[in-house]
XYZ file of C-alpha atoms in Angstrom:
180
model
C 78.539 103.587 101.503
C 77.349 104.102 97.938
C 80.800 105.658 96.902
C 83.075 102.669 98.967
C 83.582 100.871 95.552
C 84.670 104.256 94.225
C 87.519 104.600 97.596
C 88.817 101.277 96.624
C 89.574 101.616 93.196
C 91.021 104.951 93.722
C 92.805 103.232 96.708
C 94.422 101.224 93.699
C 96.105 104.133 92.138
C 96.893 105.166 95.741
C 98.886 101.658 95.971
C 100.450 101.754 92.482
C 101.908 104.783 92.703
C 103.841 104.006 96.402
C 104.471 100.280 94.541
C 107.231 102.564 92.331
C 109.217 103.659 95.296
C 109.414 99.850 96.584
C 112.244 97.004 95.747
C 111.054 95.452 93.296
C 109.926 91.177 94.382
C 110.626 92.494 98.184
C 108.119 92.001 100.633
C 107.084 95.492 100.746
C 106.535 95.228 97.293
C 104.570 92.040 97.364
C 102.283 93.708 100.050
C 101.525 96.544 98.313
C 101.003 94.699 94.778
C 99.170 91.687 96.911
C 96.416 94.947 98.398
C 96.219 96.721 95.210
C 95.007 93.487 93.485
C 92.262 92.981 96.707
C 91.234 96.196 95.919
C 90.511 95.647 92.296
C 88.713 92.536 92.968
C 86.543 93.717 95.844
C 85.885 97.026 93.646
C 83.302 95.670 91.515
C 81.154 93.365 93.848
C 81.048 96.227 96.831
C 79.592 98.585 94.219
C 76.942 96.320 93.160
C 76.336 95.248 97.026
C 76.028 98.902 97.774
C 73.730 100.229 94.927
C 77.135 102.184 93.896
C 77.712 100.757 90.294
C 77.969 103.890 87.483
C 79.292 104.000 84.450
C 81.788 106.399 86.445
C 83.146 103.081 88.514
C 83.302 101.327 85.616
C 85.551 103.634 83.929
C 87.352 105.210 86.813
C 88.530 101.428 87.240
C 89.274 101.028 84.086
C 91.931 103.905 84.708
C 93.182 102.271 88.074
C 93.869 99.355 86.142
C 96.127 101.037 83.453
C 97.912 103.123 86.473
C 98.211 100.134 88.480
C 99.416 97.588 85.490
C 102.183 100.451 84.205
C 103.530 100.781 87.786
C 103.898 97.331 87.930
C 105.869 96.650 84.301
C 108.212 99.563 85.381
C 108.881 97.996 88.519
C 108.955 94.803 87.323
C 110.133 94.370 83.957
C 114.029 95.306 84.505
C 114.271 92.298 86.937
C 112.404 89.871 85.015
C 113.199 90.408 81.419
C 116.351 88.951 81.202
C 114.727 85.401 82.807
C 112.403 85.011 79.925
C 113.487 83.082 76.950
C 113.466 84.518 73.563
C 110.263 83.530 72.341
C 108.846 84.726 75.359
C 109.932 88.491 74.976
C 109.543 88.397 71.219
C 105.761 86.767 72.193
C 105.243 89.815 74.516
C 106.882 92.193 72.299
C 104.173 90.642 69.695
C 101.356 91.385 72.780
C 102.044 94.734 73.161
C 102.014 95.955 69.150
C 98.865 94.287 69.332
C 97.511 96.252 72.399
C 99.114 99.442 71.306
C 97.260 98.918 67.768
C 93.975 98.642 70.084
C 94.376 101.680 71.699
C 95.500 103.337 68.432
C 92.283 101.893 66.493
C 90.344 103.033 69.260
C 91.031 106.477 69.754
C 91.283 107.218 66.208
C 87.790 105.427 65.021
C 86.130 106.247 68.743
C 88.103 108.989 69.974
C 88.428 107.609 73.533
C 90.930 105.051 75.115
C 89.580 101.260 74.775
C 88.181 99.252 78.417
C 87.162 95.697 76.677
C 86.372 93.553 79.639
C 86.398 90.405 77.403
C 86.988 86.634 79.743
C 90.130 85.973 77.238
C 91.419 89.691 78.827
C 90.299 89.096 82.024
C 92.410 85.788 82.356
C 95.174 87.364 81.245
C 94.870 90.130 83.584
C 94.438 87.488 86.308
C 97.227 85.757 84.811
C 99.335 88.543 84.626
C 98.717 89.635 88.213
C 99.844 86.361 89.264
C 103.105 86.409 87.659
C 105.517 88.222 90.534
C 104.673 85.233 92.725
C 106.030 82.611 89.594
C 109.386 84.178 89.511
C 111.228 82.123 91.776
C 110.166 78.635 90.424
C 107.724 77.738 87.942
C 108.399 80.736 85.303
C 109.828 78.735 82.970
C 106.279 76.889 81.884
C 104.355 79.811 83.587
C 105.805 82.633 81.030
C 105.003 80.806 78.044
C 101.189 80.073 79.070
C 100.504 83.286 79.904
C 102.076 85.079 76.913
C 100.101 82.853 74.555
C 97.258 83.803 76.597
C 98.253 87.592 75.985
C 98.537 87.278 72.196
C 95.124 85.798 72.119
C 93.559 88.231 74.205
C 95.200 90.963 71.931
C 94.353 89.295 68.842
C 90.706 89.527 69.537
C 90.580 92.811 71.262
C 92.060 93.948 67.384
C 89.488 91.357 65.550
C 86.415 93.155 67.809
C 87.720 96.815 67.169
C 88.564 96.172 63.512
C 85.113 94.396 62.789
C 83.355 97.610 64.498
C 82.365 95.157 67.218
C 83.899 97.554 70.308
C 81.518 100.545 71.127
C 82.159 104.105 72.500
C 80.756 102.462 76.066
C 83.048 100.173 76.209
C 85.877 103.090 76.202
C 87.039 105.503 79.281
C 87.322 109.125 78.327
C 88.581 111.311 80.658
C 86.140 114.387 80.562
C 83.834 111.888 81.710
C 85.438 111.547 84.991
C 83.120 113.603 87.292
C 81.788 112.267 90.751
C 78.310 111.909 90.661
């Protein structure tokens, strides 16, 4: 039971990786995107019901996040691209200098792969989970909300790494994937 948190996260992956042979928006799709997000938000409060939270968990979800968040934009971003406006794609193109500057900063100054669990990117994950099921009708005020939620998140992710406020714990490196 200790390790159950540890089944569902990997589970994740498990789920992200069949999401890339599904239509994309089809129900198969939605089912498998809809369990994959269960999984990551039962993860965390079965290992702490079970004794099972490690610093392993912590970073092996971490990983299942970034394996199940690039399924999804490879899936998804072909079909919903062209529906943003403009400023919406130039706004996410913005978002994702900024995160790639993160991850740069990061493993240059830390040598690892940043994990910053801040609220600001934890609504934005949230919000950006939700965003398959906005397609159909209310993207056009739902797009704009959450890229301005993604810059923001972004922009202080870079303010905490550049101010030396981000710490080598708060980073996933992958020789520290070992069960234990």
């Amino acid at each position: 039971m200790k390790h159950a948190a540890n089944f569902l996260t990997a589970a994740r992956m498990v789920l992200a990786l069949v999401l890339l042979a599904a239509e994309p928006l089809s129900p198969a799709f939605l089912a498998l995107y809809t369990a994959a997000g269960i999984t990551d938000m039962l993860d965390g409060p079965v290992a702490r019901g079970t004794g099972g939270a490690s610093a392993f968990g912590a970073r092996l979800d971490s990983a299942a996040d970034l394996v199940f968040f690039t399924a999804a934009a490879i899936r998804l971003l072909p079909c919903l691209w062209p529906l943003l406006p403009p400023a919406v794609q130039l706004g996410t193109l913005a978002a994702a200098f900024l995160r790639g500057t993160v991850f740069t900063l990061c493993l240059l100054r830390l040598g690892c792969v940043p994990a910053l669990h801040t609220r600001l990117n934890k609504l934005a994950g949230a919000g950006l989970f939700c965003l398959p099921y906005f397609i159909g009708g209310c993207l056009g005020w739902y797009a704009p909300v959450l890229c301005l939620l993604a810059l923001l998140a972004a922009g202080k992710d870079l303010r905490l790494v550049c101010q030396g406020k981000s710490r080598a714990e708060e980073c996933f490196q992958w020789r520290d994937f070992r069960w234990r």
